[in-house]
């Protein structure tokens, strides 16, 4: 990838699927460029295709038309060296400890055991789980499970981290805490993050840029540069500027 190339380039992407009523358009004419190191949030009404778009970016779903290039690699299949993915459900292996869950992708690549353990320990410390390395998923809270998932998504050191509503199942207090911790991880690792959410508050709080999608078939109807200062603080949510950002998004997706 050239230094001036975007981390993500999506060109002329459209997607349809077959239903019993015929061909249904899901996404239409999506064109996106995302520069390295940015925290980009995708929002839109339910069913607009934002999660499908993220899965295509991760190489987990093939678009009907168009191309996706991430870090110089066409994303025609999953590539964990390019993109780590964190889903809404933690999807941890219940028979493995937190440490073993984080190590698992490296074990598939036959990475030496000592190096696997060192990387997993470092990442569990990064996500605030020192002392929980030997706990099994049933011994962890929902927020802790998602921290393990984030660590697992980072263990192969991909330049991109893609997140599909990772905090949706958490209570509001935990969700805000996890948002702050994610921003801390992002600032330390310098990764490019693409984050899907239904929460307008979460979008405005986390993002450098918000991509707003229309109702199905999903199109990009706005791209909002978030001009709130960093580091972000909870008190920003009560400011006029924060309310203006939320209102701008809401006015476009409420219909």
XYZ file of N, CA and C in Angstrom:
765
model
N 0.848 -1.197 0.000
C 0.000 0.000 0.000
C 0.880 1.243 0.000
N 0.604 2.166 -0.899
C 1.319 3.423 -0.931
C 0.952 4.257 0.302
N 1.869 5.092 0.742
C 1.634 5.896 1.937
C 0.387 6.763 1.790
N 0.143 7.235 0.563
C -0.992 8.128 0.347
C -2.302 7.372 0.103
N -2.244 6.056 -0.059
C -3.457 5.281 -0.296
C -4.304 5.222 0.968
N -5.626 5.170 0.811
C -6.471 5.002 1.993
C -6.329 3.596 2.576
N -6.611 3.454 3.852
C -6.595 2.135 4.468
C -7.714 1.266 3.910
N -8.871 1.894 3.655
C -10.020 1.183 3.077
C -10.497 1.951 1.858
N -10.703 1.223 0.768
C -11.308 1.835 -0.421
C -12.409 0.904 -0.922
N -13.633 1.397 -0.903
C -14.788 0.658 -1.411
C -15.276 1.394 -2.651
N -15.360 0.668 -3.771
C -15.673 1.299 -5.044
C -16.895 0.645 -5.697
N -17.903 1.464 -5.967
C -19.075 1.045 -6.752
C -19.709 -0.239 -6.229
N -19.829 -0.334 -4.913
C -20.323 -1.571 -4.304
C -21.846 -1.569 -4.232
N -22.429 -2.662 -4.682
C -23.861 -2.900 -4.540
C -24.062 -4.357 -4.145
N -25.215 -4.636 -3.530
C -25.480 -6.001 -3.112
C -26.967 -6.288 -3.179
N -27.298 -7.440 -3.690
C -28.684 -7.905 -3.720
C -28.757 -9.292 -3.100
N -29.943 -9.676 -2.678
C -30.139 -11.048 -2.220
C -31.479 -11.562 -2.722
N -31.563 -12.874 -2.758
C -32.757 -13.527 -3.274
C -33.734 -13.794 -2.140
N -34.963 -13.359 -2.301
C -36.029 -13.705 -1.370
C -37.125 -14.434 -2.136
N -38.141 -14.901 -1.441
C -39.228 -15.608 -2.125
C -40.039 -14.664 -3.020
N -39.851 -13.355 -2.798
C -40.527 -12.365 -3.639
C -39.664 -11.900 -4.804
N -38.447 -12.438 -4.916
C -37.565 -12.057 -6.003
C -36.265 -11.439 -5.509
N -35.592 -10.705 -6.389
C -34.316 -10.069 -6.060
C -34.581 -8.812 -5.244
N -33.895 -8.692 -4.106
C -34.062 -7.545 -3.216
C -32.753 -6.766 -3.152
N -32.758 -5.478 -3.506
C -31.536 -4.683 -3.370
C -31.273 -4.348 -1.901
N -30.047 -4.625 -1.443
C -29.682 -4.358 -0.049
C -28.783 -3.137 0.082
N -27.797 -3.018 -0.799
C -26.867 -1.895 -0.795
C -26.713 -1.396 -2.221
N -26.627 -0.082 -2.395
C -26.565 0.504 -3.733
C -25.464 1.562 -3.795
N -24.526 1.363 -4.712
C -23.534 2.384 -5.076
C -22.798 2.954 -3.865
N -22.151 2.075 -3.126
C -21.383 2.488 -1.953
C -19.947 2.788 -2.379
N -19.504 3.998 -2.075
C -18.127 4.419 -2.335
C -17.574 5.067 -1.069
N -16.536 4.480 -0.514
C -15.973 4.952 0.759
C -14.455 4.900 0.680
N -13.810 5.916 1.195
C -12.374 5.872 1.473
C -12.154 6.235 2.933
N -11.350 5.434 3.618
C -11.045 5.656 5.030
C -9.535 5.696 5.186
N -9.039 6.777 5.743
C -7.599 6.923 5.932
C -7.119 6.169 7.171
N -5.865 5.790 7.151
C -5.267 5.022 8.248
C -5.358 5.785 9.568
N -5.639 5.050 10.625
C -5.664 5.614 11.962
C -6.965 6.268 12.366
N -7.952 6.270 11.472
C -9.227 6.932 11.760
C -10.162 6.003 12.520
N -11.040 6.600 13.315
C -12.117 5.863 13.990
C -13.403 6.270 13.278
N -13.930 5.363 12.470
C -15.093 5.647 11.641
C -16.266 4.806 12.120
N -17.408 5.462 12.313
C -18.613 4.788 12.788
C -19.671 4.828 11.686
N -20.327 3.679 11.462
C -21.405 3.567 10.487
C -22.726 3.442 11.234
N -23.675 4.333 10.914
C -24.996 4.284 11.536
C -26.061 4.276 10.438
N -27.250 3.863 10.823
C -28.374 3.843 9.897
C -29.513 3.053 10.503
N -30.703 3.151 9.911
C -31.858 2.438 10.455
C -31.683 0.932 10.355
N -32.440 0.189 11.157
C -32.386 -1.267 11.118
C -32.681 -1.759 9.711
N -31.896 -2.747 9.259
C -32.121 -3.332 7.951
C -31.512 -2.572 6.799
N -30.712 -1.549 7.081
C -30.148 -0.740 5.986
C -28.916 -1.382 5.355
N -28.393 -2.438 5.961
C -27.249 -3.133 5.382
C -25.906 -2.764 5.964
N -25.888 -2.056 7.092
C -24.602 -1.614 7.632
C -23.759 -2.795 8.141
N -24.398 -3.779 8.772
C -23.643 -4.956 9.210
C -23.185 -5.786 8.022
N -24.024 -5.894 6.991
C -23.614 -6.600 5.772
C -22.412 -5.920 5.130
N -22.428 -4.595 5.112
C -21.300 -3.854 4.564
C -20.026 -4.157 5.333
N -20.114 -4.193 6.659
C -18.939 -4.496 7.477
C -18.431 -5.907 7.185
N -19.355 -6.871 7.047
C -18.942 -8.243 6.748
C -18.253 -8.333 5.385
N -18.705 -7.525 4.420
C -18.026 -7.491 3.121
C -16.628 -6.900 3.270
N -16.500 -5.869 4.073
C -15.186 -5.267 4.306
C -14.227 -6.262 4.947
N -14.776 -7.171 5.757
C -13.953 -8.176 6.428
C -13.718 -9.409 5.563
N -14.294 -9.434 4.361
C -14.121 -10.587 3.487
C -14.994 -11.768 3.848
N -16.006 -11.543 4.679
C -16.884 -12.622 5.130
C -18.137 -12.760 4.279
N -18.394 -11.797 3.422
C -19.560 -11.804 2.547
C -19.158 -11.153 1.233
N -19.519 -11.794 0.129
C -19.132 -11.268 -1.194
C -20.175 -10.290 -1.700
N -19.771 -9.090 -2.127
C -20.734 -8.158 -2.708
C -21.186 -8.647 -4.080
N -22.364 -8.208 -4.492
C -22.840 -8.560 -5.832
C -22.082 -7.793 -6.909
N -21.600 -6.617 -6.548
C -20.889 -5.767 -7.510
C -19.941 -4.860 -6.750
N -18.817 -4.533 -7.372
C -17.889 -3.585 -6.780
C -16.699 -4.253 -6.129
N -15.789 -3.432 -5.612
C -14.552 -3.927 -5.020
C -14.308 -3.295 -3.657
N -13.601 -4.047 -2.821
C -13.178 -3.571 -1.506
C -11.698 -3.893 -1.359
N -10.900 -2.870 -1.093
C -9.469 -3.046 -0.870
C -9.142 -2.484 0.510
N -8.524 -3.309 1.344
C -8.129 -2.890 2.695
C -6.632 -3.097 2.854
N -5.950 -2.045 3.233
C -4.499 -2.089 3.419
C -3.803 -2.673 2.193
N -4.321 -2.327 1.001
C -3.724 -2.782 -0.241
C -4.126 -4.175 -0.688
N -5.007 -4.856 0.086
C -5.401 -6.230 -0.221
C -6.872 -6.286 -0.618
N -7.200 -6.849 -1.795
C -8.611 -7.067 -2.130
C -9.245 -8.022 -1.102
N -10.361 -7.616 -0.535
C -10.992 -8.409 0.520
C -12.033 -9.353 -0.090
N -11.525 -10.410 -0.707
C -12.397 -11.407 -1.324
C -12.602 -12.611 -0.411
N -11.890 -12.645 0.696
C -12.026 -13.689 1.712
C -11.444 -13.138 3.010
N -11.749 -13.768 4.149
C -11.202 -13.258 5.415
C -9.676 -13.251 5.402
N -9.107 -12.179 5.937
C -7.655 -12.051 6.023
C -7.318 -11.451 7.385
N -7.097 -12.304 8.401
C -6.862 -11.799 9.752
C -5.583 -10.989 9.913
N -4.682 -11.073 8.924
C -3.495 -10.224 8.969
C -3.815 -8.788 8.567
N -4.980 -8.592 7.941
C -5.423 -7.269 7.515
C -6.502 -6.724 8.428
N -7.485 -7.564 8.786
C -8.646 -7.090 9.542
C -9.026 -8.071 10.646
N -9.054 -7.567 11.876
C -9.644 -8.305 12.982
C -11.112 -7.912 13.103
N -11.957 -8.852 13.506
C -13.393 -8.609 13.574
C -13.892 -8.935 14.977
N -14.701 -8.017 15.522
C -15.361 -8.233 16.815
C -16.867 -8.147 16.579
N -17.580 -9.199 16.960
C -19.013 -9.280 16.707
C -19.819 -8.845 17.923
N -21.150 -8.740 17.739
C -22.034 -8.351 18.838
C -21.956 -9.354 19.982
N -21.961 -10.630 19.642
C -21.775 -11.678 20.644
C -20.293 -11.996 20.740
N -19.828 -12.225 21.957
C -18.392 -12.438 22.158
C -17.878 -13.681 21.429
N -18.713 -14.728 21.304
C -18.351 -15.931 20.532
C -17.031 -16.538 20.998
N -16.868 -16.640 22.302
C -15.674 -17.280 22.842
C -15.900 -18.784 22.957
N -14.821 -19.529 22.861
C -14.920 -20.972 23.056
C -15.047 -21.255 24.554
N -16.160 -21.860 24.976
C -16.402 -22.007 26.421
C -15.417 -22.928 27.129
N -14.770 -23.814 26.384
C -13.831 -24.755 26.995
C -12.406 -24.200 27.071
N -12.221 -22.981 26.578
C -10.905 -22.349 26.624
C -10.911 -21.191 27.611
N -9.795 -20.963 28.268
C -9.652 -19.814 29.154
C -9.552 -18.530 28.330
N -9.594 -17.401 29.024
C -9.424 -16.118 28.330
C -8.110 -16.103 27.565
N -7.048 -16.549 28.211
C -5.737 -16.604 27.560
C -5.780 -17.494 26.324
N -6.368 -18.668 26.452
C -6.396 -19.619 25.343
C -7.281 -19.116 24.200
N -8.362 -18.399 24.527
C -9.200 -17.828 23.483
C -8.437 -16.791 22.664
N -7.647 -15.978 23.344
C -6.869 -14.965 22.629
C -5.758 -15.623 21.804
N -5.163 -16.664 22.349
C -4.087 -17.371 21.652
C -4.576 -18.139 20.434
N -5.857 -18.495 20.415
C -6.357 -19.474 19.445
C -6.010 -19.147 17.989
N -6.220 -17.907 17.510
C -5.860 -17.630 16.109
C -4.380 -17.878 15.815
N -3.528 -17.615 16.800
C -2.095 -17.849 16.598
C -1.776 -19.336 16.577
N -2.523 -20.113 17.354
C -2.289 -21.560 17.351
C -2.615 -22.163 15.989
N -3.615 -21.600 15.298
C -3.952 -22.086 13.953
C -2.821 -21.828 12.963
N -2.016 -20.809 13.260
C -0.874 -20.485 12.400
C 0.414 -21.146 12.880
N 0.284 -21.999 13.911
C 1.426 -22.734 14.477
C 2.505 -21.794 15.009
N 2.057 -20.654 15.546
C 2.978 -19.738 16.221
C 3.539 -20.435 17.458
N 4.829 -20.317 17.728
C 5.403 -20.976 18.908
C 4.651 -20.616 20.187
N 4.501 -21.590 21.065
C 3.667 -21.448 22.256
C 4.102 -20.269 23.131
N 5.411 -20.091 23.306
C 5.902 -19.009 24.155
C 5.498 -17.653 23.591
N 5.646 -17.490 22.272
C 5.280 -16.221 21.644
C 3.772 -15.995 21.721
N 2.985 -17.052 21.520
C 1.526 -16.932 21.645
C 1.141 -16.421 23.020
N 1.744 -17.007 24.020
C 1.408 -16.630 25.392
C 1.808 -15.195 25.683
N 2.982 -14.792 25.223
C 3.446 -13.422 25.455
C 2.498 -12.411 24.811
N 2.097 -12.675 23.566
C 1.195 -11.759 22.872
C -0.153 -11.698 23.578
N -0.673 -12.862 23.959
C -1.980 -12.899 24.621
C -1.934 -12.177 25.962
N -0.865 -12.367 26.712
C -0.727 -11.672 27.995
C -0.693 -10.167 27.803
N 0.078 -9.717 26.828
C 0.180 -8.281 26.572
C -1.185 -7.691 26.206
N -1.942 -8.392 25.374
C -3.232 -7.863 24.930
C -4.283 -7.927 26.028
N -4.259 -8.961 26.838
C -5.196 -9.016 27.967
C -4.891 -7.888 28.954
N -3.626 -7.561 29.115
C -3.271 -6.413 29.955
C -3.775 -5.121 29.309
N -3.627 -5.011 27.988
C -4.075 -3.818 27.270
C -5.570 -3.577 27.462
N -6.363 -4.652 27.476
C -7.816 -4.504 27.619
C -8.268 -4.574 29.078
N -7.318 -4.543 30.005
C -7.661 -4.446 31.426
C -8.044 -5.747 32.084
N -7.505 -6.870 31.595
C -7.881 -8.169 32.150
C -6.700 -8.907 32.774
N -5.719 -8.166 33.275
C -4.662 -8.808 34.045
C -5.278 -9.490 35.266
N -4.847 -10.714 35.505
C -5.394 -11.473 36.623
C -6.575 -12.351 36.252
N -7.067 -12.206 35.015
C -8.208 -13.011 34.570
C -7.816 -13.968 33.441
N -6.529 -14.137 33.241
C -6.060 -14.942 32.112
C -6.577 -16.378 32.151
N -6.737 -16.934 33.342
C -7.115 -18.344 33.483
C -8.607 -18.548 33.726
N -9.388 -17.487 33.595
C -10.835 -17.617 33.768
C -11.486 -18.117 32.479
N -12.530 -18.913 32.660
C -13.315 -19.391 31.532
C -14.445 -18.401 31.249
N -14.994 -18.419 30.025
C -16.029 -17.436 29.679
C -17.185 -17.352 30.661
N -17.608 -18.492 31.230
C -18.739 -18.438 32.162
C -18.384 -17.736 33.471
N -17.107 -17.502 33.690
C -16.653 -16.799 34.893
C -16.457 -15.304 34.645
N -16.760 -14.842 33.447
C -16.539 -13.445 33.080
C -17.863 -12.731 32.844
N -17.893 -11.433 33.134
C -19.066 -10.616 32.836
C -19.153 -10.368 31.337
N -20.287 -9.796 30.896
C -20.441 -9.495 29.478
C -19.373 -8.557 28.963
N -19.066 -7.518 29.747
C -18.029 -6.584 29.338
C -16.663 -7.238 29.259
N -16.370 -8.124 30.204
C -15.087 -8.828 30.182
C -14.970 -9.737 28.965
N -16.068 -10.405 28.616
C -16.041 -11.263 27.427
C -15.732 -10.443 26.179
N -16.328 -9.261 26.088
C -16.057 -8.440 24.912
C -14.621 -7.935 24.908
N -14.046 -7.714 26.064
C -12.629 -7.335 26.110
C -11.754 -8.465 25.582
N -12.108 -9.697 25.949
C -11.369 -10.851 25.418
C -11.505 -10.896 23.895
N -12.725 -10.630 23.394
C -12.945 -10.632 21.941
C -12.107 -9.568 21.252
N -12.003 -8.388 21.871
C -11.182 -7.328 21.299
C -9.718 -7.754 21.272
N -9.252 -8.345 22.376
C -7.867 -8.825 22.423
C -7.624 -9.874 21.340
N -8.584 -10.769 21.155
C -8.429 -11.799 20.120
C -8.405 -11.165 18.725
N -9.215 -10.124 18.523
C -9.217 -9.439 17.234
C -7.913 -8.727 16.932
N -7.157 -8.394 17.982
C -5.895 -7.663 17.806
C -4.664 -8.556 17.806
N -4.829 -9.846 18.128
C -3.662 -10.678 18.428
C -2.762 -10.891 17.213
N -3.323 -10.820 16.007
C -2.481 -10.963 14.815
C -1.990 -9.612 14.294
N -2.219 -8.586 15.084
C -1.743 -7.228 14.811
C -2.197 -6.713 13.450
N -3.502 -6.811 13.140
C -3.985 -6.283 11.867
C -4.051 -4.763 11.913
N -3.901 -4.092 10.775
C -4.022 -2.634 10.775
C -5.452 -2.151 10.966
N -6.422 -3.043 10.710
C -7.839 -2.702 10.786
C -8.535 -3.499 11.866
N -9.414 -2.837 12.617
C -10.283 -3.530 13.556
C -11.718 -3.172 13.190
N -12.512 -4.189 12.837
C -13.899 -3.983 12.447
C -14.808 -4.512 13.538
N -15.798 -3.698 13.933
C -16.611 -4.022 15.100
C -18.093 -3.860 14.762
N -18.848 -4.952 14.919
C -20.264 -4.963 14.572
C -21.113 -4.914 15.838
N -21.497 -3.700 16.246
C -22.320 -3.481 17.442
C -21.800 -4.276 18.644
N -20.522 -4.120 18.984
C -19.933 -4.991 20.007
C -20.466 -4.762 21.413
N -21.087 -3.593 21.665
C -21.546 -3.297 23.024
C -23.071 -3.293 23.140
N -23.755 -3.760 22.100
C -25.218 -3.648 22.058
C -25.904 -4.413 23.182
N -25.321 -5.522 23.621
C -25.968 -6.351 24.631
C -25.639 -5.916 26.058
N -24.829 -4.869 26.214
C -24.392 -4.449 27.544
C -25.322 -3.383 28.110
N -25.368 -3.281 29.434
C -26.144 -2.210 30.066
C -25.467 -0.870 29.794
N -26.217 0.208 29.993
C -25.741 1.530 29.581
C -24.436 1.917 30.264
N -24.330 1.665 31.563
C -23.120 2.051 32.283
C -21.902 1.293 31.747
N -22.069 -0.026 31.553
C -20.964 -0.830 31.034
C -20.618 -0.408 29.618
N -21.650 -0.057 28.850
C -21.444 0.345 27.457
C -20.592 1.613 27.380
N -20.874 2.580 28.230
C -20.088 3.816 28.244
C -18.650 3.529 28.675
N -18.498 2.684 29.696
C -17.164 2.318 30.167
C -16.369 1.620 29.070
N -17.032 0.684 28.372
C -16.355 -0.032 27.292
C -15.972 0.913 26.153
N -16.826 1.909 25.881
C -16.487 2.898 24.861
C -15.218 3.655 25.215
N -15.121 4.072 26.486
C -13.907 4.770 26.925
C -12.676 3.869 26.814
N -12.842 2.598 27.185
C -11.711 1.676 27.127
C -11.304 1.400 25.678
N -12.290 1.311 24.797
C -11.980 1.112 23.382
C -11.199 2.304 22.828
N -11.607 3.515 23.183
C -10.873 4.693 22.725
C -9.432 4.682 23.241
N -9.252 4.232 24.472
C -7.902 4.137 25.024
C -7.062 3.123 24.245
N -7.664 1.979 23.911
C -6.965 0.956 23.132
C -6.613 1.496 21.753
N -7.570 2.173 21.136
C -7.360 2.743 19.799
C -6.224 3.762 19.809
N -6.195 4.616 20.829
C -5.138 5.630 20.902
C -3.770 5.001 21.108
N -3.722 3.875 21.831
C -2.447 3.211 22.091
C -1.958 2.409 20.884
N -2.883 1.775 20.167
C -2.484 0.875 19.089
C -2.402 1.554 17.723
N -3.064 2.713 17.576
C -3.072 3.449 16.302
C -3.744 2.662 15.172
N -4.626 1.739 15.515
C -5.344 0.985 14.499
C -6.373 1.874 13.800
N -6.807 1.419 12.628
C -7.973 2.002 11.973
C -9.180 1.199 12.439
N -10.204 1.888 12.957
C -11.388 1.198 13.478
C -12.598 1.568 12.628
N -13.355 0.540 12.222
C -14.656 0.729 11.578
C -15.685 0.068 12.485
N -16.639 0.853 12.959
C -17.513 0.460 14.072
C -18.965 0.673 13.648
N -19.772 -0.369 13.713
C -21.206 -0.274 13.395
C -22.003 -0.184 14.684
N -22.974 0.737 14.715
C -23.823 0.870 15.897
C -25.192 1.409 15.513
N -26.196 1.122 16.368
C -27.505 1.762 16.264
C -27.566 3.015 17.128
N -26.614 3.152 18.048
C -26.670 4.220 19.048
C -26.072 5.515 18.502
N -26.894 6.545 18.412
C -26.404 7.835 17.930
C -25.450 8.459 18.937
N -25.732 8.250 20.222
C -24.836 8.753 21.271
C -23.466 8.107 21.159
N -23.449 6.795 20.997
C -22.185 6.065 20.862
C -21.419 6.538 19.636
N -22.137 6.755 18.534
C -21.494 7.206 17.303
C -20.804 8.547 17.499
N -21.531 9.512 18.053
C -20.974 10.849 18.234
C -19.828 10.855 19.236
N -19.900 9.998 20.240
C -18.888 9.973 21.290
C -17.572 9.351 20.813
N -17.658 8.319 19.968
C -16.463 7.570 19.592
C -15.760 8.097 18.355
N -16.504 8.619 17.397
C -16.014 8.726 16.022
C -15.163 9.953 15.730
N -14.247 9.775 14.765
C -13.672 10.884 14.015
C -14.642 11.285 12.907
N -15.283 10.272 12.330
C -16.205 10.485 11.219
C -17.365 9.506 11.336
N -18.560 9.997 11.038
C -19.761 9.162 11.049
C -20.274 9.044 9.619
N -20.445 7.803 9.170
C -21.061 7.523 7.873
C -22.518 7.170 8.133
N -23.436 7.956 7.544
C -24.866 7.752 7.759
C -25.454 7.073 6.533
N -26.186 5.969 6.767
C -26.798 5.219 5.683
C -28.305 5.386 5.690
N -28.893 5.297 4.513
C -30.343 5.399 4.360
C -30.997 4.060 4.676
N -32.328 4.076 4.768
C -33.078 2.834 4.848
C -32.851 2.026 3.578
N -33.141 0.726 3.653
C -32.910 -0.174 2.529
C -33.633 0.301 1.260
N -32.943 0.210 0.126
C -31.561 -0.237 -0.044
C -30.572 0.797 0.476
N -29.585 0.318 1.225
C -28.670 1.211 1.907
C -27.798 2.015 0.963
N -27.826 3.318 1.158
C -26.955 4.245 0.449
C -26.284 5.137 1.481
N -25.167 5.734 1.128
C -24.538 6.715 2.010
C -25.203 8.063 1.759
N -25.820 8.613 2.809
C -26.522 9.885 2.658
C -25.827 11.032 3.374
N -24.822 10.733 4.197
C -24.083 11.810 4.863
C -22.780 11.256 5.398
N -21.770 12.119 5.465
C -20.504 11.814 6.128
C -20.188 13.005 7.017
N -20.122 12.767 8.297
C -20.025 13.836 9.287
C -18.660 13.789 9.970
N -17.904 14.854 9.849
C -16.663 14.991 10.605
C -17.016 15.428 12.027
N -16.606 14.635 12.999
C -16.916 14.942 14.398
C -15.811 15.838 14.942
N -16.180 17.058 15.282
C -15.179 18.046 15.683
C -15.057 18.185 17.202
N -15.528 17.193 17.944
C -15.328 17.209 19.396
C -13.853 16.945 19.702
N -13.317 17.626 20.706
C -11.896 17.420 21.013
C -11.637 16.032 21.590
N -10.408 15.583 21.455
C -9.946 14.359 22.110
C -8.888 14.728 23.131
N -8.802 13.953 24.236
C -9.595 12.764 24.538
C -11.041 13.120 24.868
N -11.952 12.192 24.547
C -13.362 12.392 24.818
C -13.633 12.216 26.314
N -14.669 12.905 26.780
C -15.069 12.807 28.183
C -16.589 12.748 28.259
N -17.093 12.042 29.249
C -18.533 11.832 29.402
C -19.293 13.152 29.411
N -18.699 14.190 29.981
C -19.372 15.487 30.096
C -19.710 16.090 28.731
N -19.001 15.668 27.685
C -19.287 16.189 26.349
C -20.696 15.860 25.889
N -21.270 14.792 26.427
C -22.598 14.369 25.990
C -23.686 15.381 26.337
N -23.397 16.276 27.271
C -24.389 17.278 27.667
C -24.181 18.620 26.977
N -23.239 18.681 26.019
C -22.956 19.950 25.352
C -23.899 20.177 24.176
N -24.016 21.438 23.783
C -24.844 21.791 22.631
C -24.316 21.134 21.365
N -22.998 21.130 21.183
C -22.425 20.556 19.977
C -22.741 19.074 19.858
N -22.683 18.363 20.970
C -22.998 16.931 20.958
C -24.452 16.718 20.541
N -25.344 17.531 21.083
C -26.760 17.434 20.728
C -26.978 17.729 19.246
N -26.232 18.683 18.713
C -26.360 19.016 17.287
C -25.942 17.845 16.395
N -24.873 17.152 16.788
C -24.421 15.995 16.019
C -25.479 14.891 16.018
N -26.022 14.605 17.191
C -27.072 13.584 17.295
C -28.292 13.974 16.459
N -28.677 15.233 16.520
C -29.864 15.684 15.800
C -29.657 15.586 14.293
N -28.448 15.919 13.837
C -28.172 15.835 12.405
C -28.335 14.403 11.903
N -27.845 13.435 12.671
C -28.011 12.045 12.281
C -29.474 11.631 12.334
N -30.130 11.958 13.449
C -31.512 11.537 13.664
C -32.440 12.058 12.568
N -32.237 13.295 12.169
C -33.123 13.885 11.150
C -33.013 13.172 9.804
N -31.915 12.466 9.595
C -31.715 11.764 8.316
C -32.179 10.311 8.350
N -32.251 9.709 9.519
C -32.600 8.276 9.559
C -33.969 8.019 10.162
N -34.668 9.058 10.655
C -35.921 8.824 11.360
C -37.085 8.475 10.431
N -36.967 8.784 9.164
C -38.088 8.567 8.241
C -38.113 7.126 7.758
